[in-house]
mmCIF file of C-alpha atoms in Angstrom:
data_model
loop_
_atom_site.group_PDB
_atom_site.id
_atom_site.type_symbol
_atom_site.label_atom_id
_atom_site.label_comp_id
_atom_site.label_asym_id
_atom_site.label_seq_id
_atom_site.Cartn_x
_atom_site.Cartn_y
_atom_site.Cartn_z
ATOM 1 C CA GLN A 1 23.094 -5.724 -2.798
ATOM 2 C CA VAL A 2 20.488 -8.040 -1.136
ATOM 3 C CA GLN A 3 18.771 -10.864 -2.853
ATOM 4 C CA LEU A 4 15.433 -12.013 -1.460
ATOM 5 C CA VAL A 5 13.797 -15.299 -2.190
ATOM 6 C CA GLU A 6 10.344 -16.344 -0.950
ATOM 7 C CA SER A 7 9.000 -19.823 -0.415
ATOM 8 C CA GLY A 8 6.063 -21.511 1.032
ATOM 9 C CA GLY A 9 3.146 -20.240 -1.025
ATOM 10 C CA GLY A 10 0.479 -22.496 -2.057
ATOM 11 C CA LEU A 11 -3.164 -23.386 -2.076
ATOM 12 C CA VAL A 12 -5.008 -23.613 1.153
ATOM 13 C CA GLN A 13 -8.681 -23.800 2.019
ATOM 14 C CA ALA A 14 -10.522 -20.916 3.806
ATOM 15 C CA GLY A 15 -9.728 -21.349 7.583
ATOM 16 C CA GLY A 16 -6.429 -22.886 7.019
ATOM 17 C CA SER A 17 -2.706 -21.941 7.700
ATOM 18 C CA LEU A 18 0.265 -21.240 5.611
ATOM 19 C CA ARG A 19 3.730 -19.950 6.347
ATOM 20 C CA VAL A 20 5.692 -18.209 3.856
ATOM 21 C CA SER A 21 9.403 -17.729 4.152
ATOM 22 C CA CYS A 22 11.766 -15.131 2.726
ATOM 23 C CA THR A 23 15.649 -15.776 2.885
ATOM 24 C CA ALA A 24 18.180 -13.059 2.249
ATOM 25 C CA SER A 25 21.503 -13.206 0.772
ATOM 26 C CA GLY A 26 24.428 -10.960 2.215
ATOM 27 C CA ARG A 27 25.603 -10.226 5.736
ATOM 28 C CA THR A 28 23.629 -7.003 6.364
ATOM 29 C CA PHE A 29 20.290 -8.768 6.677
ATOM 30 C CA SER A 30 20.152 -8.171 10.564
ATOM 31 C CA ARG A 31 20.250 -4.468 10.031
ATOM 32 C CA TYR A 32 17.292 -4.207 7.669
ATOM 33 C CA GLY A 33 13.896 -3.728 8.618
ATOM 34 C CA MET A 34 11.525 -6.106 6.742
ATOM 35 C CA GLY A 35 8.155 -6.212 5.420
ATOM 36 C CA TRP A 36 5.591 -8.241 3.664
ATOM 37 C CA PHE A 37 3.187 -6.852 0.909
ATOM 38 C CA ARG A 38 0.742 -8.598 -1.209
ATOM 39 C CA GLN A 39 -0.844 -7.880 -4.694
ATOM 40 C CA ALA A 40 -4.218 -9.447 -5.879
ATOM 41 C CA PRO A 41 -5.111 -9.572 -9.538
ATOM 42 C CA GLY A 42 -6.209 -5.868 -10.520
ATOM 43 C CA LYS A 43 -5.346 -4.359 -7.290
ATOM 44 C CA GLU A 44 -2.607 -2.366 -6.186
ATOM 45 C CA ARG A 45 0.203 -3.692 -3.997
ATOM 46 C CA GLU A 46 -0.760 -3.399 -0.241
ATOM 47 C CA PHE A 47 1.184 -3.456 3.100
ATOM 48 C CA VAL A 48 0.652 -6.532 5.205
ATOM 49 C CA ALA A 49 3.206 -6.725 7.878
ATOM 50 C CA ALA A 50 6.617 -5.400 8.936
ATOM 51 C CA ILE A 51 9.144 -6.072 11.552
ATOM 52 C CA SER A 52 12.099 -3.997 12.911
ATOM 53 C CA TRP A 53 15.595 -5.087 12.346
ATOM 54 C CA TRP A 54 15.918 -6.510 15.815
ATOM 55 C CA GLY A 55 12.529 -8.138 15.724
ATOM 56 C CA GLY A 56 11.270 -6.267 18.706
ATOM 57 C CA ARG A 57 8.653 -4.254 16.959
ATOM 58 C CA THR A 58 5.947 -5.510 14.508
ATOM 59 C CA TYR A 59 3.428 -3.690 12.543
ATOM 60 C CA TYR A 60 0.273 -5.177 10.675
ATOM 61 C CA ALA A 61 -2.458 -4.159 8.317
ATOM 62 C CA ASP A 62 -5.890 -3.904 9.930
ATOM 63 C CA SER A 63 -7.201 -6.620 7.680
ATOM 64 C CA VAL A 64 -4.749 -9.213 8.990
ATOM 65 C CA LYS A 65 -4.193 -8.129 12.617
ATOM 66 C CA GLY A 66 -4.862 -11.225 14.922
ATOM 67 C CA ARG A 67 -4.460 -13.668 12.081
ATOM 68 C CA PHE A 68 -0.996 -13.152 10.646
ATOM 69 C CA THR A 69 2.354 -13.139 12.646
ATOM 70 C CA ILE A 70 5.568 -11.653 11.131
ATOM 71 C CA SER A 71 8.896 -12.983 12.715
ATOM 72 C CA ARG A 72 12.447 -13.087 11.872
ATOM 73 C CA ASP A 73 15.456 -15.328 12.497
ATOM 74 C CA ASN A 74 18.589 -13.157 11.840
ATOM 75 C CA ALA A 75 20.905 -16.236 12.313
ATOM 76 C CA LYS A 76 19.086 -17.840 9.286
ATOM 77 C CA ASN A 77 18.691 -14.432 7.300
ATOM 78 C CA THR A 78 15.090 -15.393 7.010
ATOM 79 C CA VAL A 79 11.852 -13.427 7.774
ATOM 80 C CA TYR A 80 8.596 -15.542 8.141
ATOM 81 C CA LEU A 81 4.828 -14.709 7.815
ATOM 82 C CA GLN A 82 2.646 -17.038 9.524
ATOM 83 C CA MET A 83 -0.876 -16.762 8.117
ATOM 84 C CA ASN A 84 -3.921 -18.343 10.143
ATOM 85 C CA SER A 85 -7.622 -18.402 9.575
ATOM 86 C CA LEU A 86 -7.121 -17.552 5.851
ATOM 87 C CA LYS A 87 -9.799 -15.971 3.674
ATOM 88 C CA PRO A 88 -10.422 -16.108 0.161
ATOM 89 C CA GLU A 89 -9.610 -12.301 0.128
ATOM 90 C CA ASP A 90 -6.106 -13.141 1.276
ATOM 91 C CA THR A 91 -5.499 -14.490 -2.138
ATOM 92 C CA ALA A 92 -2.515 -12.689 -3.628
ATOM 93 C CA VAL A 93 1.070 -12.950 -4.579
ATOM 94 C CA TYR A 94 3.222 -12.099 -1.389
ATOM 95 C CA TYR A 95 6.237 -10.106 -1.592
ATOM 96 C CA CYS A 96 8.954 -9.574 1.028
ATOM 97 C CA ALA A 97 11.042 -6.342 0.953
ATOM 98 C CA ALA A 98 13.958 -5.157 2.831
ATOM 99 C CA ASP A 99 14.309 -1.625 4.145
ATOM 100 C CA SER A 100 17.977 -0.592 4.410
ATOM 101 C CA GLY A 101 17.240 3.028 5.751
ATOM 102 C CA GLY A 102 14.491 2.622 8.108
ATOM 103 C CA ASP A 103 13.710 0.727 11.440
ATOM 104 C CA GLY A 104 11.237 -1.606 9.625
ATOM 105 C CA SER A 105 8.071 0.231 10.525
ATOM 106 C CA SER A 106 7.170 1.634 7.200
ATOM 107 C CA ARG A 107 3.712 0.577 5.580
ATOM 108 C CA ASP A 108 5.021 2.610 2.232
ATOM 109 C CA SER A 109 6.402 0.232 -0.292
ATOM 110 C CA ALA A 110 8.478 3.203 -1.721
ATOM 111 C CA GLU A 111 10.675 3.118 1.593
ATOM 112 C CA TYR A 112 11.793 -0.423 0.770
ATOM 113 C CA ASP A 113 14.893 -1.079 -1.310
ATOM 114 C CA TYR A 114 14.923 -4.782 -2.176
ATOM 115 C CA TRP A 115 12.026 -7.062 -3.191
ATOM 116 C CA GLY A 116 11.795 -10.679 -3.758
ATOM 117 C CA GLN A 117 10.037 -12.209 -6.770
ATOM 118 C CA GLY A 118 6.806 -13.041 -4.883
ATOM 119 C CA THR A 119 5.136 -16.371 -3.852
ATOM 120 C CA GLN A 120 1.559 -17.208 -4.830
ATOM 121 C CA VAL A 121 -0.959 -17.762 -1.870
ATOM 122 C CA THR A 122 -4.349 -19.021 -3.019
ATOM 123 C CA VAL A 123 -7.140 -19.487 -0.489
ATOM 124 C CA SER A 124 -10.131 -21.354 -1.802
ATOM 125 C CA SER A 125 -13.585 -20.918 -0.532
#
């Protein structure tokens, strides 16, 4: 069992930056691919970024490529999402998720086994 806790959300102006973090419990974090998803009001949850268990491969949605960076520190059981050049359309609840069976490349939320409770990111115009 893995528990994920996100932090770092908040309110930021358009063009600003924010970093959200996700800390995992358990000793197997370093074996899991990790992903970030987001869900805006009235919309379906969508893929944002993913990272392989060793951190060597990263994947991004086209909408955030070049602006967001996913990284991880396995010694701290933490995955990060650095968000730059934020836009109002980035406003959403951001969720981290753990994929125990894959290599962290999946963009499909159904492939992820564990989810955090989410953290709100609001970008004002």
